[in-house]
Amino acid sequence: MPELPEVETIVSGLAPYLNGHQLVQVELWEPHCIGEPSAAEFCRRLIGQRIVELARRGKHIIFRLASGESLLIHLAMTGQLILRPADHPPDPFLRASFNLDSGQQLRFADGRGFGVLRLVDEERLGTLLGRLGPEPLSAQFTVASLATALKDRAAKIKPLLLDQSFVAGLGNIYADEVLFCAKINPQRRARTLVPGEVQRLYYAIREVLSASIRNRGTTFDTYRDGFGRPGSHQAYLRVYQRAGAPCYDCGVPLRRLRLGGRGTYFCPRCQPEASTTASEPR
DNA sequence: CAATCAACCTGGGTGC
DNA sequence: TGCACCCAGGTTGATT
């Protein structure tokens, strides 16, 4: 669940409580979600380290450590990262805990267990993050760069938006919301988008993500911020999980289809299959 | 390059 | 109640 707005909310909330603090104790309950070293080795290498900076890239949470290494956490679908008083009652599905010199405990919990923790050096960090596409809210991401990226791609636009090497941070909820906002059918081929559509897509990406960040993310089920609180953007979703319900703009029942194995929600009237100016080959 | 599928896990909802 | 089945916010690798 955690997509860019949720990870951003977690990171910006926790940063003041983590930056400059030292890890005095580390425990892991689920060795297989670690990456390279054994659980014991993983903990040993982390204990005593000081967190220099908490950062985000795409959906990745990055703990930059004083040693030059980084702890990378990906929450996948059900991961949570919550700061608790050290004596707080146990959380379900706890996979790792990090005791800080402030007396607080950072807890990583994950029901489905798809989340990943990694301890990496600078080179490996660069390799992993280098595979990601542009940050959609950064100055590097422009209408022109998006147009260039779309130009030669035959793929359908929805799966392309989910591709983290195309643009970093969009997931299934926001991809659908963005395409509705831009009035583009999720099955449109990327290279068939005309300039006006590319521009709408660009501003839809920025607007949808920014709005969700202002609302501290979307909580359907397991998402919580860094302090265990739900977000509120679920009240503002226009299409996600609303199949059969009327479109807020035109009243037509919204539809659901499967694209790239993912549930996809859209309005058949507001997001028609072909634009009036571009046609699909074949 | 594009598309599909399976895999990693657990839990909730639905329909029989 | 039980059970089978489908669904779920993500990512990766194999296959065609």
mmCIF file of C-alpha atoms (C1' of nucleotides) in Angstrom:
data_model
loop_
_atom_site.group_PDB
_atom_site.id
_atom_site.type_symbol
_atom_site.label_atom_id
_atom_site.label_comp_id
_atom_site.label_asym_id
_atom_site.label_seq_id
_atom_site.Cartn_x
_atom_site.Cartn_y
_atom_site.Cartn_z
ATOM 1 C CA MET A 1 0.000 0.000 0.000
ATOM 2 C CA PRO A 2 2.557 2.556 0.876
ATOM 3 C CA GLU A 3 3.186 4.538 -2.277
ATOM 4 C CA LEU A 4 5.085 7.814 -2.555
ATOM 5 C CA PRO A 5 2.716 9.958 -0.426
ATOM 6 C CA GLU A 6 2.578 7.413 2.376
ATOM 7 C CA VAL A 7 6.347 6.904 2.445
ATOM 8 C CA GLU A 8 6.871 10.664 2.312
ATOM 9 C CA THR A 9 4.517 11.123 5.275
ATOM 10 C CA ILE A 10 6.368 8.488 7.281
ATOM 11 C CA VAL A 11 9.810 9.874 6.455
ATOM 12 C CA SER A 12 9.024 13.550 7.020
ATOM 13 C CA GLY A 13 7.295 12.712 10.300
ATOM 14 C CA LEU A 14 10.038 10.487 11.673
ATOM 15 C CA ALA A 15 13.085 12.421 10.491
ATOM 16 C CA PRO A 16 13.216 14.873 13.442
ATOM 17 C CA TYR A 17 13.102 11.937 15.867
ATOM 18 C CA LEU A 18 15.731 9.850 14.099
ATOM 19 C CA ASN A 19 18.275 12.246 12.611
ATOM 20 C CA GLY A 20 21.382 12.381 14.774
ATOM 21 C CA HIS A 21 20.297 9.514 17.002
ATOM 22 C CA GLN A 22 22.150 6.313 17.690
ATOM 23 C CA LEU A 23 20.905 2.740 17.425
ATOM 24 C CA VAL A 24 21.607 1.135 20.783
ATOM 25 C CA GLN A 25 19.846 -2.206 20.195
ATOM 26 C CA VAL A 26 18.537 -3.943 17.088
ATOM 27 C CA GLU A 27 16.473 -7.115 16.815
ATOM 28 C CA LEU A 28 15.098 -9.049 13.881
ATOM 29 C CA TRP A 29 12.413 -11.677 13.909
ATOM 30 C CA GLU A 30 12.219 -12.609 10.281
ATOM 31 C CA PRO A 31 15.582 -13.361 8.740
ATOM 32 C CA HIS A 32 14.263 -13.987 5.248
ATOM 33 C CA CYS A 33 13.160 -10.399 4.700
ATOM 34 C CA ILE A 34 16.664 -9.102 5.213
ATOM 35 C CA GLY A 35 18.771 -9.104 2.129
ATOM 36 C CA GLU A 36 22.340 -10.225 2.336
ATOM 37 C CA PRO A 37 23.780 -10.866 5.825
ATOM 38 C CA SER A 38 22.349 -13.206 8.450
ATOM 39 C CA ALA A 39 20.030 -11.683 11.014
ATOM 40 C CA ALA A 40 22.712 -11.769 13.698
ATOM 41 C CA GLU A 41 25.284 -10.160 11.432
ATOM 42 C CA PHE A 42 22.740 -7.602 10.289
ATOM 43 C CA CYS A 43 22.025 -6.550 13.895
ATOM 44 C CA ARG A 44 25.680 -6.544 14.838
ATOM 45 C CA ARG A 45 26.550 -4.189 12.011
ATOM 46 C CA LEU A 46 23.748 -1.794 12.924
ATOM 47 C CA ILE A 47 24.195 -1.559 16.687
ATOM 48 C CA GLY A 48 26.083 1.562 17.673
ATOM 49 C CA GLN A 49 25.529 3.278 14.336
ATOM 50 C CA ARG A 50 24.318 6.856 14.229
ATOM 51 C CA ILE A 51 21.569 7.915 11.834
ATOM 52 C CA VAL A 52 22.768 10.910 9.884
ATOM 53 C CA GLU A 53 19.693 11.467 7.772
ATOM 54 C CA LEU A 54 16.368 9.860 6.980
ATOM 55 C CA ALA A 55 15.414 10.185 3.318
ATOM 56 C CA ARG A 56 13.051 8.867 0.667
ATOM 57 C CA ARG A 57 13.557 7.852 -2.943
ATOM 58 C CA GLY A 58 10.489 6.474 -4.713
ATOM 59 C CA LYS A 59 8.949 4.108 -2.212
ATOM 60 C CA HIS A 60 12.270 3.369 -0.494
ATOM 61 C CA ILE A 61 13.113 4.634 2.989
ATOM 62 C CA ILE A 62 16.813 5.392 3.406
ATOM 63 C CA PHE A 63 18.604 5.641 6.729
ATOM 64 C CA ARG A 64 21.961 7.244 5.978
ATOM 65 C CA LEU A 65 24.377 6.075 8.651
ATOM 66 C CA ALA A 66 27.528 7.679 9.994
ATOM 67 C CA SER A 67 29.621 4.761 8.693
ATOM 68 C CA GLY A 68 28.685 5.650 5.118
ATOM 69 C CA GLU A 69 26.414 2.632 4.854
ATOM 70 C CA SER A 70 22.651 2.908 4.536
ATOM 71 C CA LEU A 71 19.755 0.944 5.905
ATOM 72 C CA LEU A 72 17.179 0.596 3.142
ATOM 73 C CA ILE A 73 13.613 -0.302 3.973
ATOM 74 C CA HIS A 74 10.879 -1.071 1.474
ATOM 75 C CA LEU A 75 7.437 -1.463 3.038
ATOM 76 C CA ALA A 76 5.932 -3.311 0.038
ATOM 77 C CA MET A 77 2.211 -3.807 0.630
ATOM 78 C CA THR A 78 1.660 -4.134 4.355
ATOM 79 C CA GLY A 79 4.846 -2.880 5.994
ATOM 80 C CA GLN A 80 4.681 -0.341 8.803
ATOM 81 C CA LEU A 81 7.406 1.738 10.417
ATOM 82 C CA ILE A 82 6.240 3.172 13.715
ATOM 83 C CA LEU A 83 8.027 4.985 16.512
ATOM 84 C CA ARG A 84 6.886 3.839 19.948
ATOM 85 C CA PRO A 85 7.926 4.384 23.539
ATOM 86 C CA ALA A 86 10.240 1.467 24.342
ATOM 87 C CA ASP A 87 7.732 0.037 26.832
ATOM 88 C CA HIS A 88 4.756 0.208 24.415
ATOM 89 C CA PRO A 89 2.753 -3.062 24.147
ATOM 90 C CA PRO A 90 3.878 -5.407 21.384
ATOM 91 C CA ASP A 91 2.696 -4.782 17.809
ATOM 92 C CA PRO A 92 1.360 -7.681 15.748
ATOM 93 C CA PHE A 93 3.615 -8.968 12.952
ATOM 94 C CA LEU A 94 6.703 -7.343 14.397
ATOM 95 C CA ARG A 95 9.705 -8.176 12.192
ATOM 96 C CA ALA A 96 12.368 -5.818 13.499
ATOM 97 C CA SER A 97 12.927 -3.274 16.231
ATOM 98 C CA PHE A 98 15.474 -0.501 16.625
ATOM 99 C CA ASN A 99 16.080 0.982 20.057
ATOM 100 C CA LEU A 100 17.308 4.553 19.968
ATOM 101 C CA ASP A 101 19.456 6.497 22.406
ATOM 102 C CA SER A 102 16.392 8.705 22.932
ATOM 103 C CA GLY A 103 14.657 5.849 24.732
ATOM 104 C CA GLN A 104 12.209 5.289 21.908
ATOM 105 C CA GLN A 105 11.857 2.209 19.745
ATOM 106 C CA LEU A 106 11.337 2.177 16.000
ATOM 107 C CA ARG A 107 9.316 -0.879 14.955
ATOM 108 C CA PHE A 108 9.037 -2.512 11.566
ATOM 109 C CA ALA A 109 5.920 -4.678 11.319
ATOM 110 C CA ASP A 110 4.649 -6.447 8.209
ATOM 111 C CA GLY A 111 1.638 -8.757 8.027
ATOM 112 C CA ARG A 112 2.207 -10.171 4.594
ATOM 113 C CA GLY A 113 5.939 -10.191 4.913
ATOM 114 C CA PHE A 114 6.865 -8.795 1.500
ATOM 115 C CA GLY A 115 8.796 -5.901 2.975
ATOM 116 C CA VAL A 116 12.571 -5.853 2.729
ATOM 117 C CA LEU A 117 15.364 -4.515 4.927
ATOM 118 C CA ARG A 118 18.839 -4.127 3.481
ATOM 119 C CA LEU A 119 22.127 -2.833 4.811
ATOM 120 C CA VAL A 120 24.145 -1.545 1.875
ATOM 121 C CA ASP A 121 27.307 0.362 1.139
ATOM 122 C CA GLU A 122 27.327 3.521 -0.926
ATOM 123 C CA GLU A 123 28.000 1.752 -4.183
ATOM 124 C CA ARG A 124 25.175 -0.727 -3.779
ATOM 125 C CA LEU A 125 22.841 2.047 -2.685
ATOM 126 C CA GLY A 126 23.666 3.907 -5.869
ATOM 127 C CA THR A 127 23.031 0.801 -7.949
ATOM 128 C CA LEU A 128 19.676 0.099 -6.343
ATOM 129 C CA LEU A 129 18.398 3.655 -6.446
ATOM 130 C CA GLY A 130 19.880 4.215 -9.882
ATOM 131 C CA ARG A 131 17.342 1.843 -11.362
ATOM 132 C CA LEU A 132 14.542 4.176 -10.379
ATOM 133 C CA GLY A 133 12.977 6.689 -12.697
ATOM 134 C CA PRO A 134 12.666 10.391 -11.860
ATOM 135 C CA GLU A 135 11.080 11.691 -8.679
ATOM 136 C CA PRO A 136 7.726 12.966 -9.918
ATOM 137 C CA LEU A 137 7.678 15.958 -7.557
ATOM 138 C CA SER A 138 11.243 17.051 -8.337
ATOM 139 C CA ALA A 139 12.335 19.829 -10.669
ATOM 140 C CA GLN A 140 13.932 17.209 -12.937
ATOM 141 C CA PHE A 141 10.501 15.862 -13.798
ATOM 142 C CA THR A 142 8.967 18.163 -16.415
ATOM 143 C CA VAL A 143 6.329 18.027 -19.129
ATOM 144 C CA ALA A 144 9.157 17.811 -21.655
ATOM 145 C CA SER A 145 10.954 14.935 -19.897
ATOM 146 C CA LEU A 146 7.682 13.032 -19.556
ATOM 147 C CA ALA A 147 6.895 13.574 -23.235
ATOM 148 C CA THR A 148 10.331 12.238 -24.188
ATOM 149 C CA ALA A 149 9.942 9.202 -21.958
ATOM 150 C CA LEU A 150 6.531 8.364 -23.430
ATOM 151 C CA LYS A 151 7.483 8.970 -27.036
ATOM 152 C CA ASP A 152 8.674 5.532 -28.129
ATOM 153 C CA ARG A 153 6.873 3.354 -25.658
ATOM 154 C CA ALA A 154 4.307 0.907 -26.983
ATOM 155 C CA ALA A 155 3.219 -0.201 -23.521
ATOM 156 C CA LYS A 156 -0.154 0.627 -22.053
ATOM 157 C CA ILE A 157 -0.013 3.747 -19.940
ATOM 158 C CA LYS A 158 -1.284 2.235 -16.680
ATOM 159 C CA PRO A 159 1.330 -0.541 -16.384
ATOM 160 C CA LEU A 160 3.963 1.977 -17.492
ATOM 161 C CA LEU A 161 3.072 4.326 -14.643
ATOM 162 C CA LEU A 162 3.539 1.410 -12.247
ATOM 163 C CA ASP A 163 7.014 0.719 -13.638
ATOM 164 C CA GLN A 164 9.372 2.205 -11.046
ATOM 165 C CA SER A 165 12.084 2.710 -13.637
ATOM 166 C CA PHE A 166 9.724 4.918 -15.639
ATOM 167 C CA VAL A 167 8.707 7.166 -12.769
ATOM 168 C CA ALA A 168 9.388 6.435 -9.099
ATOM 169 C CA GLY A 169 6.713 6.214 -6.458
ATOM 170 C CA LEU A 170 3.385 5.604 -8.165
ATOM 171 C CA GLY A 171 1.472 2.476 -7.129
ATOM 172 C CA ASN A 172 -1.856 0.985 -8.048
ATOM 173 C CA ILE A 173 -4.057 3.482 -6.215
ATOM 174 C CA TYR A 174 -2.437 6.643 -7.510
ATOM 175 C CA ALA A 175 -1.908 5.348 -11.051
ATOM 176 C CA ASP A 176 -5.683 4.954 -11.382
ATOM 177 C CA GLU A 177 -6.380 8.277 -9.686
ATOM 178 C CA VAL A 178 -3.862 10.067 -11.901
ATOM 179 C CA LEU A 179 -5.336 8.654 -15.124
ATOM 180 C CA PHE A 180 -8.844 9.621 -14.062
ATOM 181 C CA CYS A 181 -7.662 13.107 -13.190
ATOM 182 C CA ALA A 182 -5.977 13.368 -16.616
ATOM 183 C CA LYS A 183 -9.003 11.844 -18.410
ATOM 184 C CA ILE A 184 -6.841 9.194 -20.061
ATOM 185 C CA ASN A 185 -7.929 5.593 -20.541
ATOM 186 C CA PRO A 186 -5.585 3.179 -18.719
ATOM 187 C CA GLN A 187 -5.265 1.015 -21.855
ATOM 188 C CA ARG A 188 -3.982 3.775 -24.087
ATOM 189 C CA ARG A 189 -0.575 3.113 -25.598
ATOM 190 C CA ALA A 190 1.968 5.542 -24.186
ATOM 191 C CA ARG A 191 3.259 6.711 -27.568
ATOM 192 C CA THR A 192 -0.225 7.607 -28.796
ATOM 193 C CA LEU A 193 -0.716 10.355 -26.223
ATOM 194 C CA VAL A 194 -0.944 13.767 -27.875
ATOM 195 C CA PRO A 195 0.786 16.827 -26.324
ATOM 196 C CA GLY A 196 -2.351 18.036 -24.547
ATOM 197 C CA GLU A 197 -2.766 14.631 -22.934
ATOM 198 C CA VAL A 198 0.880 14.465 -21.870
ATOM 199 C CA GLN A 199 0.469 17.843 -20.233
ATOM 200 C CA ARG A 200 -2.693 16.731 -18.418
ATOM 201 C CA LEU A 201 -0.936 13.548 -17.302
ATOM 202 C CA TYR A 202 1.999 15.517 -15.943
ATOM 203 C CA TYR A 203 -0.111 17.892 -13.901
ATOM 204 C CA ALA A 204 -2.345 15.041 -12.733
ATOM 205 C CA ILE A 205 0.689 13.171 -11.361
ATOM 206 C CA ARG A 206 1.891 16.245 -9.476
ATOM 207 C CA GLU A 207 -1.550 17.227 -8.217
ATOM 208 C CA VAL A 208 -2.711 13.776 -7.098
ATOM 209 C CA LEU A 209 0.530 13.031 -5.238
ATOM 210 C CA SER A 210 0.674 16.487 -3.641
ATOM 211 C CA ALA A 211 -2.939 16.303 -2.499
ATOM 212 C CA SER A 212 -2.375 12.921 -0.920
ATOM 213 C CA ILE A 213 0.725 14.151 0.894
ATOM 214 C CA ARG A 214 -1.326 17.076 2.271
ATOM 215 C CA ASN A 215 -3.820 14.474 3.518
ATOM 216 C CA ARG A 216 -1.041 12.331 5.027
ATOM 217 C CA GLY A 217 -1.672 9.379 2.707
ATOM 218 C CA THR A 218 -4.409 6.853 2.036
ATOM 219 C CA THR A 219 -5.449 4.329 4.688
ATOM 220 C CA PHE A 220 -7.599 1.437 3.513
ATOM 221 C CA ASP A 221 -6.335 -1.160 5.867
ATOM 222 C CA THR A 222 -2.801 -1.369 7.155
ATOM 223 C CA TYR A 223 -1.171 1.939 6.290
ATOM 224 C CA ARG A 224 -0.162 4.037 9.303
ATOM 225 C CA ASP A 225 2.205 6.981 9.544
ATOM 226 C CA GLY A 226 5.403 6.936 11.591
ATOM 227 C CA PHE A 227 3.403 7.398 14.766
ATOM 228 C CA GLY A 228 0.705 4.812 14.104
ATOM 229 C CA ARG A 229 -1.930 7.225 12.810
ATOM 230 C CA PRO A 230 -4.037 6.613 9.684
ATOM 231 C CA GLY A 231 -4.043 9.002 6.720
ATOM 232 C CA SER A 232 -7.156 10.688 5.376
ATOM 233 C CA HIS A 233 -6.778 10.758 1.599
ATOM 234 C CA GLN A 234 -9.088 7.742 1.163
ATOM 235 C CA ALA A 235 -11.983 10.209 1.458
ATOM 236 C CA TYR A 236 -10.784 11.976 -1.687
ATOM 237 C CA LEU A 237 -10.250 9.064 -4.054
ATOM 238 C CA ARG A 238 -12.286 9.369 -7.241
ATOM 239 C CA VAL A 239 -12.138 5.893 -8.799
ATOM 240 C CA TYR A 240 -10.044 3.432 -6.817
ATOM 241 C CA GLN A 241 -12.187 0.534 -5.544
ATOM 242 C CA ARG A 242 -15.385 2.222 -6.745
ATOM 243 C CA ALA A 243 -16.423 -0.184 -9.530
ATOM 244 C CA GLY A 244 -20.164 0.091 -10.151
ATOM 245 C CA ALA A 245 -20.471 3.345 -8.227
ATOM 246 C CA PRO A 246 -21.316 6.500 -10.169
ATOM 247 C CA CYS A 247 -18.516 8.686 -11.517
ATOM 248 C CA TYR A 248 -18.353 11.873 -9.462
ATOM 249 C CA ASP A 249 -17.963 13.881 -12.674
ATOM 250 C CA CYS A 250 -20.508 12.337 -15.058
ATOM 251 C CA GLY A 251 -22.608 9.829 -13.113
ATOM 252 C CA VAL A 252 -21.837 6.813 -15.304
ATOM 253 C CA PRO A 253 -20.987 3.626 -13.359
ATOM 254 C CA LEU A 254 -17.245 3.201 -12.936
ATOM 255 C CA ARG A 255 -15.671 0.018 -14.258
ATOM 256 C CA ARG A 256 -12.945 -2.355 -13.182
ATOM 257 C CA LEU A 257 -10.666 -4.326 -15.454
ATOM 258 C CA ARG A 258 -7.441 -6.268 -15.069
ATOM 259 C CA LEU A 259 -4.310 -4.730 -16.525
ATOM 260 C CA GLY A 260 -0.931 -6.306 -16.001
ATOM 261 C CA GLY A 261 -2.484 -8.434 -13.277
ATOM 262 C CA ARG A 262 -3.646 -5.404 -11.311
ATOM 263 C CA GLY A 263 -7.180 -4.273 -10.595
ATOM 264 C CA THR A 264 -7.760 -1.096 -12.594
ATOM 265 C CA TYR A 265 -10.597 1.377 -12.029
ATOM 266 C CA PHE A 266 -11.732 3.979 -14.524
ATOM 267 C CA CYS A 267 -14.695 5.893 -15.911
ATOM 268 C CA PRO A 268 -15.750 4.657 -19.371
ATOM 269 C CA ARG A 269 -17.150 8.060 -20.304
ATOM 270 C CA CYS A 270 -14.550 10.437 -18.831
ATOM 271 C CA GLN A 271 -11.671 8.181 -19.962
ATOM 272 C CA PRO A 272 -12.690 7.001 -23.443
ATOM 273 C CA GLU A 273 -10.586 4.366 -25.191
ATOM 274 C CA ALA A 274 -9.292 6.568 -27.976
ATOM 275 C CA SER A 275 -8.483 10.236 -27.993
ATOM 276 C CA THR A 276 -10.135 12.201 -30.780
ATOM 277 C CA THR A 277 -6.805 13.015 -32.333
ATOM 278 C CA ALA A 278 -4.784 9.824 -32.062
ATOM 279 C CA SER A 279 -5.630 6.320 -33.214
ATOM 280 C CA GLU A 280 -4.140 3.015 -32.161
ATOM 281 C CA PRO A 281 -2.205 1.007 -34.710
ATOM 282 C CA ARG A 282 -3.666 -2.378 -35.651
ATOM 283 C "C1'" DC B 1 10.660 -4.169 -25.626
ATOM 284 C "C1'" DA B 2 5.936 -5.895 -24.224
ATOM 285 C "C1'" DA B 3 2.887 -9.019 -21.826
ATOM 286 C "C1'" DT B 4 1.759 -12.680 -18.781
ATOM 287 C "C1'" DC B 5 2.479 -15.536 -14.888
ATOM 288 C "C1'" DA B 6 4.238 -17.285 -10.702
ATOM 289 C "C1'" DA B 7 6.232 -16.454 -6.397
ATOM 290 C "C1'" DC B 8 6.964 -14.374 -1.912
ATOM 291 C "C1'" DC B 9 2.812 -14.427 2.617
ATOM 292 C "C1'" DT B 10 -1.515 -13.453 5.448
ATOM 293 C "C1'" DG B 11 -6.188 -12.120 6.060
ATOM 294 C "C1'" DG B 12 -10.786 -10.567 4.689
ATOM 295 C "C1'" DG B 13 -14.883 -11.085 2.079
ATOM 296 C "C1'" DT B 14 -18.213 -13.839 -0.563
ATOM 297 C "C1'" DG B 15 -20.901 -17.498 -2.102
ATOM 298 C "C1'" DC B 16 -22.249 -22.258 -1.812
ATOM 299 C "C1'" DT C 1 -19.754 -23.524 10.312
ATOM 300 C "C1'" DG C 2 -16.890 -25.008 6.886
ATOM 301 C "C1'" DC C 3 -14.676 -24.553 2.649
ATOM 302 C "C1'" DA C 4 -13.254 -23.032 -1.836
ATOM 303 C "C1'" DC C 5 -12.215 -19.167 -4.146
ATOM 304 C "C1'" DC C 6 -11.022 -14.416 -5.190
ATOM 305 C "C1'" DC C 7 -9.132 -10.210 -3.765
ATOM 306 C "C1'" DA C 8 -5.456 -7.028 -1.813
ATOM 307 C "C1'" DG C 9 -1.402 -1.102 -1.613
ATOM 308 C "C1'" DG C 10 4.679 -4.312 -4.450
ATOM 309 C "C1'" DT C 11 8.609 -6.293 -6.804
ATOM 310 C "C1'" DT C 12 11.283 -9.639 -9.333
ATOM 311 C "C1'" DG C 13 12.488 -13.099 -12.519
ATOM 312 C "C1'" DA C 14 11.225 -16.534 -16.020
ATOM 313 C "C1'" DT C 15 8.932 -17.267 -20.274
ATOM 314 C "C1'" DT C 16 6.794 -16.435 -24.693
#
